[in-house]
C-alpha cells in the first residue's frame, strides 16, 4: 500500500514540475511559443475587425429600414390629410349650397312680406388671444378724437387759401405757393396729444418769374439732420417779353427803370444775401395769412388767432364749439421726389438761411400705403398712440416711437396688427426699443431704406445714403445711454401695468 502511494506522488510531481530541458531546446520552444502568440493576436484582431464591420453594416441596414418606415408613415399621414381636406371641402360646398338656399328662401319671404327683416349676425370670436386683446383695449382710456373731421376742415381751409394766394401773388415776385400737403401725425391718423392736436401742412414753393432756386447742401451739418441753403438766382427774361410784356428783365434793364415800373425781386425781399431766409419768409407768410383771412368763407363763423412762431405760421381757429390748431410749413421740393427742404425747426442755433431736409411727405405716404393693406380693424395706429402717451415724463421722443413702429410695419404683415395680435405687437415695440438702446443705434426709416413702397420717391443720394443713427447721442454720451436704459424701465413698468392679466 505504501509503495502505491509513493508511485502516485512521484507521478504527480513529474506532471506538475517537469524537469528542466537543455538551453537549445528551451530557445526553440520560446521562439515557437512567440510565433504562436503572434499568430493568435493577428487572428484576434482580424475577428474583431470582422465583428466591427458586421456591426456597422447592421447599423446602416437599421438606419435605412427606419428611414423607409418614416417615409411610409409620412405618406400615410399625407393621404389621410388629403382625404380629410377633400371631405372638408365637400362639406363646405354642401353647407354653402344649403346656406345659399336658406338665404334665397329668406329673401323670397322678405319680398312677400315687407315686415320681415334680414339680420346678419356675426359669430362672436371666442379666440383666447382676441379676448385678451379686447380686455387690454377696454382697460386703456382712449381720448375721444375725431382726427378725420379736423383734417377735412383744415384741407378745405387751405384749398380756399390756395385760391387767394394765386390771385394776390400773381403779379408779384414772391414765391409761388402750391397746394398744401397734409403731413404729421394727425394726417397720418394718430396723435400723441389728447386735447391739443396739431394739424400740420406743408406748402411747396416754386420760384417766381425771372428767378430760380438752387439747393446747396450745408457741409457743416448739425447733428444727424441734413440742412440745405436755397440759393436764389435771377434769370434773363428778355426772350419772354412778348409773352409777358409787363415784365422787365432784372438782369438787363436799368435799376432806375426797374424801381419805377416793377416790384422788387425776391432777392430784395425775402433773402439774406443770395439765400432765401426762413424767418423773413415766415413773417411775410404770417402777414399774408392774416390779410387774406377776412375774405375766406370760414371767417364768417370762425375766429382766427395767430400764435408766435419764427420759422412757420401757426394759428388757432375756433367758433365757440370747436377749435383747431394749424401749423403751416413751407418748403422747396427736391426734384420730383417726396423729400423737401422745409421751414421746420432745426437744431438750436440753426441760422435763418438753413432749411432742414424733411421726410414728412414720404412718411405720410408710407402710412397711407399701410392703410390700403391693413384690415379695417387694424390697431397699428393704436399701438403707436399708446406708446406716445406712455412717454409722459420720459425723454424718448414721439419720433423715436414712430420710427420703431414704421420699421415693424415694414417687416410684420399688416394682417397681423389686429385685436388678437395687440398684446404681442406691444411687446414687439418694447423689445425693439430695448434692442436699439442696447445697441445705441436706431436707423432712420426713410434715408437709405431699400424696402420702401414703390410709390415713395426719393432722391438718389437719400435712397443710397447710410441711414442716420437717431441714437447717435447715446453712442457719444455714456450718461445719456444710462439714462435711456433707466427711462426704458419706467416705460416698461407702465406697459406691464396695462398688459398684466386681471386678478
Short mmCIF file of C-alpha atoms in Angstrom, two decimals:
data_model
loop_
_atom_site.label_atom_id
_atom_site.label_comp_id
_atom_site.label_asym_id
_atom_site.label_seq_id
_atom_site.Cartn_x
_atom_site.Cartn_y
_atom_site.Cartn_z
CA UNK A 1 0.00 0.00 0.00
CA UNK A 2 2.86 2.39 0.83
CA UNK A 3 4.51 1.58 -2.50
CA UNK A 4 1.36 2.53 -4.40
CA UNK A 5 1.15 5.83 -2.57
CA UNK A 6 4.81 6.54 -3.30
CA UNK A 7 4.37 5.87 -7.02
CA UNK A 8 1.30 8.12 -7.17
CA UNK A 9 3.13 11.03 -5.51
CA UNK A 10 6.09 10.60 -7.82
CA UNK A 11 3.93 10.67 -10.94
CA UNK A 12 2.11 13.77 -9.74
CA UNK A 13 5.39 15.61 -9.11
CA UNK A 14 6.63 14.78 -12.61
CA UNK A 15 3.45 16.17 -14.16
CA UNK A 16 3.31 19.41 -12.12
CA UNK A 17 7.05 20.07 -12.02
CA UNK A 18 8.65 18.86 -15.25
CA UNK A 19 12.44 18.59 -15.22
CA UNK A 20 14.36 21.46 -16.92
CA UNK A 21 15.38 20.97 -20.54
CA UNK A 22 18.57 22.00 -22.23
CA UNK A 23 19.34 25.57 -23.44
CA UNK A 24 18.98 24.76 -27.15
CA UNK A 25 15.63 23.12 -26.69
CA UNK A 26 14.42 25.97 -24.43
CA UNK A 27 15.24 28.68 -27.05
CA UNK A 28 13.45 26.82 -29.81
CA UNK A 29 10.41 26.32 -27.65
CA UNK A 30 10.44 30.00 -26.74
CA UNK A 31 10.51 31.10 -30.40
CA UNK A 32 7.76 28.70 -31.30
CA UNK A 33 5.65 29.97 -28.44
CA UNK A 34 6.18 33.63 -29.53
CA UNK A 35 5.22 32.79 -33.11
CA UNK A 36 2.11 31.06 -31.84
CA UNK A 37 1.21 34.02 -29.65
CA UNK A 38 1.67 36.44 -32.55
CA UNK A 39 -0.50 34.30 -34.79
CA UNK A 40 -3.22 34.21 -32.16
CA UNK A 41 -3.03 38.01 -31.76
CA UNK A 42 -3.45 38.52 -35.53
CA UNK A 43 -6.40 36.16 -35.53
CA UNK A 44 -7.96 38.07 -32.64
CA UNK A 45 -7.55 41.42 -34.45
CA UNK A 46 -9.00 40.00 -37.66
CA UNK A 47 -12.01 38.63 -35.83
CA UNK A 48 -12.57 41.96 -34.05
CA UNK A 49 -12.39 43.81 -37.39
CA UNK A 50 -14.89 41.44 -38.96
CA UNK A 51 -17.23 41.84 -35.99
CA UNK A 52 -16.95 45.65 -36.18
CA UNK A 53 -17.60 45.64 -39.92
CA UNK A 54 -20.64 43.44 -39.44
CA UNK A 55 -21.91 45.80 -36.70
CA UNK A 56 -21.55 48.85 -38.98
CA UNK A 57 -23.36 47.10 -41.79
CA UNK A 58 -26.11 46.12 -39.38
CA UNK A 59 -26.45 49.77 -38.18
CA UNK A 60 -26.66 51.02 -41.77
CA UNK A 61 -29.32 48.47 -42.57
CA UNK A 62 -31.29 49.50 -39.49
CA UNK A 63 -30.99 53.20 -40.43
CA UNK A 64 -32.22 52.54 -43.96
CA UNK A 65 -35.06 50.49 -42.55
CA UNK A 66 -36.02 53.27 -40.12
CA UNK A 67 -35.93 55.86 -42.94
CA UNK A 68 -38.14 53.68 -45.09
CA UNK A 69 -40.62 53.27 -42.24
CA UNK A 70 -40.64 57.05 -41.67
CA UNK A 71 -41.30 57.75 -45.34
CA UNK A 72 -44.14 55.26 -45.35
CA UNK A 73 -45.66 56.90 -42.26
CA UNK A 74 -45.38 60.38 -43.83
CA UNK A 75 -47.05 59.10 -46.98
CA UNK A 76 -49.87 57.58 -44.95
CA UNK A 77 -50.34 60.81 -42.98
CA UNK A 78 -50.38 62.86 -46.19
CA UNK A 79 -53.00 60.56 -47.71
CA UNK A 80 -55.12 60.85 -44.56
CA UNK A 81 -54.83 64.66 -44.59
CA UNK A 82 -55.61 64.83 -48.30
CA UNK A 83 -58.73 62.74 -47.87
CA UNK A 84 -59.79 64.84 -44.87
CA UNK A 85 -59.29 68.01 -46.89
CA UNK A 86 -61.43 66.62 -49.69
CA UNK A 87 -64.18 65.68 -47.24
CA UNK A 88 -63.97 69.14 -45.60
CA UNK A 89 -64.23 70.89 -48.97
CA UNK A 90 -67.19 68.72 -49.89
CA UNK A 91 -68.86 69.57 -46.58
CA UNK A 92 -68.16 73.28 -47.06
CA UNK A 93 -69.63 73.18 -50.55
CA UNK A 94 -72.70 71.40 -49.21
CA UNK A 95 -73.01 73.97 -46.40
CA UNK A 96 -72.58 76.84 -48.86
CA UNK A 97 -75.28 75.39 -51.07
CA UNK A 98 -77.55 74.92 -48.07
CA UNK A 99 -76.85 78.45 -46.84
CA UNK A 100 -77.45 79.81 -50.30
CA UNK A 101 -80.79 78.07 -50.45
CA UNK A 102 -81.65 79.35 -46.95
CA UNK A 103 -80.70 82.93 -47.83
CA UNK A 104 -82.67 82.63 -51.05
CA UNK A 105 -85.71 81.44 -49.13
CA UNK A 106 -85.39 84.27 -46.62
CA UNK A 107 -85.02 86.82 -49.40
CA UNK A 108 -88.03 85.40 -51.19
CA UNK A 109 -90.08 85.58 -48.00
CA UNK A 110 -88.88 89.15 -47.44
CA UNK A 111 -90.15 90.16 -50.86
CA UNK A 112 -93.55 88.78 -49.98
CA UNK A 113 -93.60 90.35 -46.53
CA UNK A 114 -92.18 93.86 -46.03
CA UNK A 115 -92.21 93.45 -42.25
CA UNK A 116 -89.55 90.73 -42.38
CA UNK A 117 -86.03 91.97 -41.59
CA UNK A 118 -82.88 90.15 -42.60
CA UNK A 119 -80.39 90.37 -39.77
CA UNK A 120 -76.86 89.20 -40.34
CA UNK A 121 -75.25 88.31 -37.04
CA UNK A 122 -71.55 87.78 -37.00
CA UNK A 123 -70.44 84.90 -34.87
CA UNK A 124 -68.53 86.06 -31.82
CA UNK A 125 -64.85 85.25 -31.90
CA UNK A 126 -64.07 83.11 -28.87
CA UNK A 127 -60.38 83.00 -29.57
CA UNK A 128 -58.33 83.48 -26.39
CA UNK A 129 -55.94 85.98 -27.98
CA UNK A 130 -58.85 88.02 -29.24
CA UNK A 131 -60.39 88.14 -25.79
CA UNK A 132 -57.06 89.19 -24.29
CA UNK A 133 -56.73 91.94 -26.87
CA UNK A 134 -60.25 93.15 -26.17
CA UNK A 135 -59.62 93.24 -22.40
CA UNK A 136 -56.48 95.34 -22.88
CA UNK A 137 -58.25 97.68 -25.30
CA UNK A 138 -61.04 98.23 -22.76
CA UNK A 139 -58.51 98.84 -19.98
CA UNK A 140 -56.97 101.81 -21.84
CA UNK A 141 -58.64 105.21 -21.66
CA UNK A 142 -58.57 106.28 -25.29
CA UNK A 143 -59.09 110.00 -25.99
CA UNK A 144 -62.21 110.97 -27.88
CA UNK A 145 -60.65 112.41 -31.03
CA UNK A 146 -62.14 112.98 -34.46
CA UNK A 147 -58.95 113.46 -36.43
CA UNK A 148 -60.66 112.98 -39.77
CA UNK A 149 -63.06 115.87 -39.19
CA UNK A 150 -60.20 118.20 -38.22
CA UNK A 151 -58.11 117.16 -41.24
CA UNK A 152 -61.03 117.65 -43.60
CA UNK A 153 -61.77 121.09 -42.16
CA UNK A 154 -58.09 122.08 -42.45
CA UNK A 155 -57.93 120.79 -46.02
CA UNK A 156 -60.97 122.87 -47.01
CA UNK A 157 -59.46 125.96 -45.39
CA UNK A 158 -56.14 125.51 -47.20
CA UNK A 159 -57.92 124.95 -50.53
CA UNK A 160 -59.53 128.38 -50.13
CA UNK A 161 -56.22 129.92 -49.10
CA UNK A 162 -54.51 128.46 -52.17
CA UNK A 163 -57.02 130.14 -54.48
CA UNK A 164 -56.42 133.53 -52.89
CA UNK A 165 -52.65 133.00 -52.81
CA UNK A 166 -52.77 132.67 -56.58
CA UNK A 167 -54.80 135.88 -57.04
CA UNK A 168 -52.82 138.03 -54.61
CA UNK A 169 -49.36 136.92 -55.73
CA UNK A 170 -49.98 136.67 -59.49
CA UNK A 171 -48.20 139.94 -60.35
CA UNK A 172 -45.55 139.84 -57.63
CA UNK A 173 -42.09 138.33 -57.40
CA UNK A 174 -42.69 136.46 -54.19
CA UNK A 175 -42.53 132.63 -54.11
CA UNK A 176 -45.38 130.82 -55.90
CA UNK A 177 -47.38 128.88 -53.30
CA UNK A 178 -48.68 125.48 -54.39
CA UNK A 179 -51.43 123.28 -52.99
CA UNK A 180 -50.86 122.34 -49.34
CA UNK A 181 -49.94 118.76 -48.37
CA UNK A 182 -51.21 117.40 -45.05
CA UNK A 183 -48.35 115.87 -43.05
CA UNK A 184 -47.62 114.85 -39.48
CA UNK A 185 -49.43 112.63 -37.01
CA UNK A 186 -52.98 113.99 -37.47
CA UNK A 187 -52.94 113.40 -41.23
CA UNK A 188 -51.30 110.00 -40.65
CA UNK A 189 -54.28 109.01 -38.50
CA UNK A 190 -52.89 109.26 -34.97
CA UNK A 191 -51.94 111.93 -32.47
CA UNK A 192 -49.73 111.91 -29.36
CA UNK A 193 -51.86 114.58 -27.72
CA UNK A 194 -55.35 114.17 -26.35
CA UNK A 195 -56.63 117.73 -26.34
CA UNK A 196 -54.21 119.77 -28.44
CA UNK A 197 -53.97 118.12 -31.85
CA UNK A 198 -51.79 119.99 -34.34
CA UNK A 199 -52.88 119.83 -37.99
CA UNK A 200 -49.64 120.35 -39.87
CA UNK A 201 -49.47 121.14 -43.58
CA UNK A 202 -46.54 121.69 -45.93
CA UNK A 203 -46.90 124.29 -48.68
CA UNK A 204 -44.48 123.76 -51.59
CA UNK A 205 -42.90 126.90 -53.01
CA UNK A 206 -41.58 127.39 -56.53
CA UNK A 207 -39.56 130.39 -57.80
CA UNK A 208 -41.40 133.38 -59.26
CA UNK A 209 -40.88 134.66 -62.78
CA UNK A 210 -37.31 135.63 -63.54
CA UNK A 211 -35.92 133.60 -60.62
CA UNK A 212 -34.64 130.08 -59.99
CA UNK A 213 -33.97 128.02 -56.85
CA UNK A 214 -30.77 126.03 -56.35
CA UNK A 215 -30.39 123.76 -53.31
CA UNK A 216 -26.93 123.65 -51.75
CA UNK A 217 -26.11 121.08 -49.05
CA UNK A 218 -24.58 122.57 -45.92
CA UNK A 219 -21.35 120.69 -45.40
CA UNK A 220 -21.07 121.57 -41.70
CA UNK A 221 -24.15 119.62 -40.65
CA UNK A 222 -25.80 119.90 -37.26
CA UNK A 223 -26.47 116.54 -35.63
CA UNK A 224 -27.94 113.85 -37.88
CA UNK A 225 -30.21 116.26 -39.82
CA UNK A 226 -29.09 117.41 -43.24
CA UNK A 227 -29.51 121.13 -43.92
CA UNK A 228 -29.66 122.98 -47.21
CA UNK A 229 -29.47 126.54 -48.40
CA UNK A 230 -31.85 127.78 -51.09
CA UNK A 231 -29.82 130.00 -53.38
CA UNK A 232 -31.96 132.42 -55.39
CA UNK A 233 -30.67 133.32 -58.83
CA UNK A 234 -32.02 135.89 -61.30
CA UNK A 235 -32.75 134.61 -64.80
CA UNK A 236 -32.88 136.53 -68.07
CA UNK A 237 -36.44 137.13 -69.28
CA UNK A 238 -35.68 139.21 -72.34
CA UNK A 239 -36.78 136.43 -74.70
CA UNK A 240 -40.13 136.20 -72.89
CA UNK A 241 -41.15 139.85 -73.23
CA UNK A 242 -43.64 139.06 -75.96
CA UNK A 243 -45.36 136.57 -73.68
CA UNK A 244 -45.30 138.89 -70.66
CA UNK A 245 -45.00 142.48 -71.87
CA UNK A 246 -45.42 143.90 -68.35
CA UNK A 247 -42.28 142.25 -67.01
CA UNK A 248 -38.83 143.80 -67.23
CA UNK A 249 -35.67 141.71 -67.11
CA UNK A 250 -33.94 142.05 -63.76
CA UNK A 251 -30.59 141.39 -65.39
CA UNK A 252 -30.68 143.70 -68.39
CA UNK A 253 -32.92 146.66 -67.56
CA UNK A 254 -31.59 149.70 -65.69
CA UNK A 255 -32.15 149.65 -61.94
CA UNK A 256 -33.95 153.01 -62.03
CA UNK A 257 -36.44 151.71 -64.59
CA UNK A 258 -36.94 148.53 -62.59
CA UNK A 259 -37.52 150.54 -59.41
CA UNK A 260 -40.01 152.84 -61.14
CA UNK A 261 -42.02 150.30 -63.15
CA UNK A 262 -41.68 146.94 -61.41
CA UNK A 263 -41.81 145.44 -57.94
CA UNK A 264 -38.65 144.31 -56.17
CA UNK A 265 -37.11 140.96 -56.90
CA UNK A 266 -37.16 138.10 -54.42
CA UNK A 267 -33.52 138.84 -53.63
CA UNK A 268 -34.58 142.25 -52.29
CA UNK A 269 -37.46 140.98 -50.12
CA UNK A 270 -37.09 137.53 -48.53
CA UNK A 271 -33.38 136.81 -48.96
CA UNK A 272 -30.26 137.33 -46.89
CA UNK A 273 -27.56 137.81 -49.45
CA UNK A 274 -28.31 135.33 -52.21
CA UNK A 275 -30.13 132.83 -49.98
CA UNK A 276 -33.80 132.53 -49.08
CA UNK A 277 -34.29 133.42 -45.42
CA UNK A 278 -36.62 131.20 -43.35
CA UNK A 279 -37.55 133.85 -40.78
CA UNK A 280 -38.20 136.57 -43.34
CA UNK A 281 -40.35 134.13 -45.29
CA UNK A 282 -42.26 133.19 -42.13
CA UNK A 283 -43.03 136.84 -41.30
CA UNK A 284 -44.21 137.50 -44.85
CA UNK A 285 -46.34 134.37 -44.79
CA UNK A 286 -47.99 135.31 -41.48
CA UNK A 287 -48.91 138.72 -42.87
CA UNK A 288 -50.33 137.07 -45.97
CA UNK A 289 -52.46 134.61 -43.98
CA UNK A 290 -53.81 137.38 -41.76
CA UNK A 291 -54.59 139.70 -44.69
CA UNK A 292 -56.47 137.03 -46.69
CA UNK A 293 -58.45 135.61 -43.75
CA UNK A 294 -61.37 138.12 -43.86
CA UNK A 295 -62.08 137.17 -47.49
CA UNK A 296 -62.45 133.45 -46.74
CA UNK A 297 -65.87 131.81 -46.18
CA UNK A 298 -64.65 130.39 -42.85
CA UNK A 299 -64.14 133.91 -41.48
CA UNK A 300 -67.90 134.40 -41.10
CA UNK A 301 -68.22 131.75 -38.35
CA UNK A 302 -64.69 131.21 -37.09
CA UNK A 303 -62.19 133.37 -35.24
CA UNK A 304 -58.50 133.42 -36.23
CA UNK A 305 -55.75 133.84 -33.62
CA UNK A 306 -52.13 133.85 -34.76
CA UNK A 307 -49.64 132.06 -32.48
CA UNK A 308 -45.97 133.01 -32.01
CA UNK A 309 -43.57 131.27 -34.34
CA UNK A 310 -40.32 132.24 -36.06
CA UNK A 311 -39.99 129.52 -38.72
CA UNK A 312 -43.60 128.73 -39.63
CA UNK A 313 -47.12 130.14 -39.47
CA UNK A 314 -49.13 128.79 -36.54
CA UNK A 315 -52.65 129.84 -35.69
CA UNK A 316 -55.77 128.65 -33.94
CA UNK A 317 -59.33 128.87 -35.27
CA UNK A 318 -62.42 128.48 -33.10
CA UNK A 319 -66.16 129.05 -33.29
CA UNK A 320 -67.18 128.62 -29.65
CA UNK A 321 -67.92 124.90 -30.05
CA UNK A 322 -64.81 123.55 -31.70
CA UNK A 323 -61.25 124.69 -32.28
CA UNK A 324 -58.38 123.56 -34.47
CA UNK A 325 -54.69 124.32 -34.22
CA UNK A 326 -52.93 124.55 -37.58
CA UNK A 327 -49.25 124.88 -38.44
CA UNK A 328 -48.25 125.92 -41.95
CA UNK A 329 -44.74 124.95 -43.01
CA UNK A 330 -43.32 125.95 -46.37
CA UNK A 331 -40.58 124.28 -48.34
CA UNK A 332 -38.91 123.51 -51.63
CA UNK A 333 -39.23 120.08 -53.23
CA UNK A 334 -36.09 118.20 -54.17
CA UNK A 335 -36.68 117.46 -57.84
CA UNK A 336 -39.84 115.39 -58.35
CA UNK A 337 -39.34 113.38 -55.14
CA UNK A 338 -41.27 113.21 -51.87
CA UNK A 339 -38.39 114.88 -50.00
CA UNK A 340 -38.40 118.62 -49.23
CA UNK A 341 -36.28 121.19 -47.51
CA UNK A 342 -38.67 123.00 -45.19
CA UNK A 343 -39.04 125.69 -42.57
CA UNK A 344 -39.47 123.18 -39.75
CA UNK A 345 -37.45 123.95 -36.61
CA UNK A 346 -33.92 122.60 -36.73
CA UNK A 347 -31.29 122.24 -34.06
CA UNK A 348 -30.76 125.03 -31.57
CA UNK A 349 -28.90 127.92 -33.15
CA UNK A 350 -29.75 126.97 -36.73
CA UNK A 351 -29.09 130.01 -38.97
CA UNK A 352 -32.13 131.51 -40.69
CA UNK A 353 -30.72 130.62 -44.13
CA UNK A 354 -30.61 126.88 -43.37
CA UNK A 355 -33.58 124.71 -44.41
CA UNK A 356 -33.61 121.20 -42.83
CA UNK A 357 -34.36 118.26 -45.07
CA UNK A 358 -37.75 116.75 -44.19
CA UNK A 359 -39.26 113.36 -44.98
CA UNK A 360 -42.77 114.13 -43.69
CA UNK A 361 -44.41 113.63 -47.08
CA UNK A 362 -42.67 110.28 -47.63
CA UNK A 363 -43.68 109.07 -44.14
CA UNK A 364 -47.28 110.16 -44.68
CA UNK A 365 -47.34 108.18 -47.94
CA UNK A 366 -45.97 105.14 -46.11
CA UNK A 367 -48.83 105.22 -43.57
CA UNK A 368 -51.26 105.65 -46.44
CA UNK A 369 -49.74 102.58 -48.11
CA UNK A 370 -50.15 100.56 -44.89
CA UNK A 371 -53.77 101.74 -44.56
CA UNK A 372 -54.56 100.32 -48.01
CA UNK A 373 -53.18 96.91 -47.00
CA UNK A 374 -54.36 96.72 -43.39
CA UNK A 375 -57.71 95.18 -42.39
CA UNK A 376 -60.44 97.55 -41.25
CA UNK A 377 -59.82 96.70 -37.58
CA UNK A 378 -56.04 97.10 -37.66
CA UNK A 379 -54.59 98.55 -34.46
CA UNK A 380 -51.16 99.67 -35.68
CA UNK A 381 -52.05 103.32 -35.11
CA UNK A 382 -53.42 102.49 -31.65
CA UNK A 383 -50.11 100.84 -30.77
CA UNK A 384 -48.22 103.96 -31.79
CA UNK A 385 -50.62 106.27 -29.98
CA UNK A 386 -50.46 104.23 -26.77
CA UNK A 387 -46.66 104.28 -26.61
CA UNK A 388 -46.56 108.01 -27.28
CA UNK A 389 -48.99 108.54 -24.39
CA UNK A 390 -46.80 106.38 -22.12
CA UNK A 391 -43.87 108.74 -22.78
CA UNK A 392 -45.22 111.42 -20.42
CA UNK A 393 -42.26 112.46 -18.26
CA UNK A 394 -39.86 110.25 -20.25
CA UNK A 395 -37.23 111.69 -22.56
CA UNK A 396 -37.91 109.46 -25.57
CA UNK A 397 -39.35 111.46 -28.46
CA UNK A 398 -42.56 110.55 -30.24
CA UNK A 399 -40.50 110.38 -33.44
CA UNK A 400 -38.42 107.61 -31.87
CA UNK A 401 -41.53 105.51 -31.24
CA UNK A 402 -42.90 106.37 -34.68
CA UNK A 403 -39.64 105.20 -36.27
CA UNK A 404 -39.74 101.88 -34.39
CA UNK A 405 -43.36 101.26 -35.38
CA UNK A 406 -42.61 102.08 -39.03
CA UNK A 407 -39.72 99.58 -39.04
CA UNK A 408 -42.04 96.89 -37.61
CA UNK A 409 -44.82 97.74 -40.07
CA UNK A 410 -42.29 97.23 -42.86
CA UNK A 411 -41.45 93.70 -41.64
CA UNK A 412 -44.62 92.36 -39.97
CA UNK A 413 -47.56 91.88 -42.40
CA UNK A 414 -50.41 94.36 -41.99
CA UNK A 415 -52.80 91.45 -41.37
CA UNK A 416 -51.02 90.71 -38.06
CA UNK A 417 -51.91 94.00 -36.37
CA UNK A 418 -55.49 93.11 -35.45
CA UNK A 419 -57.00 92.95 -31.97
CA UNK A 420 -55.88 89.38 -31.34
CA UNK A 421 -52.30 90.47 -32.04
CA UNK A 422 -52.46 93.62 -29.91
CA UNK A 423 -50.53 92.30 -26.84
CA UNK A 424 -47.85 90.70 -29.00
CA UNK A 425 -47.31 93.84 -31.09
CA UNK A 426 -46.99 95.99 -27.96
CA UNK A 427 -44.28 93.63 -26.70
CA UNK A 428 -42.58 93.75 -30.11
CA UNK A 429 -42.38 97.54 -29.94
CA UNK A 430 -40.99 97.42 -26.40
CA UNK A 431 -38.41 94.77 -27.30
CA UNK A 432 -37.33 96.67 -30.42
CA UNK A 433 -36.80 99.80 -28.33
CA UNK A 434 -34.70 97.85 -25.81
CA UNK A 435 -32.54 96.28 -28.53
CA UNK A 436 -31.96 99.69 -30.10
CA UNK A 437 -30.99 101.15 -26.73
CA UNK A 438 -28.57 98.33 -26.00
CA UNK A 439 -27.01 98.69 -29.45
CA UNK A 440 -27.10 102.51 -29.16
CA UNK A 441 -28.42 102.53 -32.70
CA UNK A 442 -31.81 103.28 -34.28
CA UNK A 443 -31.63 103.75 -38.03
CA UNK A 444 -33.70 106.41 -39.73
CA UNK A 445 -36.65 104.82 -41.50
CA UNK A 446 -36.63 106.73 -44.80
CA UNK A 447 -32.97 107.51 -45.50
CA UNK A 448 -31.14 104.55 -47.02
CA UNK A 449 -34.18 102.25 -46.83
CA UNK A 450 -34.24 99.94 -49.85
CA UNK A 451 -37.58 98.35 -48.92
CA UNK A 452 -39.94 101.29 -49.21
CA UNK A 453 -43.12 101.04 -51.34
CA UNK A 454 -42.53 101.91 -54.98
CA UNK A 455 -44.82 104.95 -54.92
CA UNK A 456 -42.49 106.72 -52.45
CA UNK A 457 -39.94 108.65 -54.50
CA UNK A 458 -36.55 109.53 -53.01
CA UNK A 459 -33.61 111.41 -54.49
CA UNK A 460 -30.76 109.01 -55.35
CA UNK A 461 -28.48 110.43 -52.66
CA UNK A 462 -31.17 109.89 -50.00
CA UNK A 463 -32.01 106.39 -51.17
CA UNK A 464 -28.38 105.23 -51.26
CA UNK A 465 -27.16 107.10 -48.17
CA UNK A 466 -26.11 105.46 -44.92
CA UNK A 467 -29.11 105.68 -42.55
CA UNK A 468 -28.55 108.27 -39.81
CA UNK A 469 -28.48 106.90 -36.28
CA UNK A 470 -31.26 108.54 -34.27
CA UNK A 471 -29.50 107.33 -31.10
CA UNK A 472 -26.19 108.92 -32.01
CA UNK A 473 -26.28 110.97 -28.80
CA UNK A 474 -26.42 107.76 -26.72
CA UNK A 475 -23.41 106.40 -28.56
CA UNK A 476 -21.44 109.57 -27.79
CA UNK A 477 -22.55 110.13 -24.19
CA UNK A 478 -22.42 107.20 -21.68
CA UNK A 479 -24.52 109.16 -19.19
CA UNK A 480 -27.25 109.68 -21.78
CA UNK A 481 -27.15 105.96 -22.56
CA UNK A 482 -27.55 105.05 -18.88
CA UNK A 483 -30.42 107.49 -18.56
CA UNK A 484 -32.07 105.99 -21.64
CA UNK A 485 -31.93 102.48 -20.18
CA UNK A 486 -33.32 103.76 -16.87
CA UNK A 487 -36.19 105.53 -18.61
CA UNK A 488 -36.91 102.39 -20.60
CA UNK A 489 -37.50 100.55 -17.31
CA UNK A 490 -40.06 103.22 -16.36
CA UNK A 491 -41.75 102.81 -19.71
CA UNK A 492 -41.75 99.02 -19.37
CA UNK A 493 -43.36 99.23 -15.92
CA UNK A 494 -46.15 101.38 -17.33
CA UNK A 495 -46.67 98.94 -20.19
CA UNK A 496 -46.64 95.91 -17.86
CA UNK A 497 -49.38 97.51 -15.76
CA UNK A 498 -51.56 97.58 -18.88
CA UNK A 499 -50.67 94.09 -20.09
CA UNK A 500 -50.93 92.29 -16.74
CA UNK A 501 -53.88 89.86 -16.53
CA UNK A 502 -56.84 90.67 -14.30
CA UNK A 503 -56.75 89.18 -10.80
#
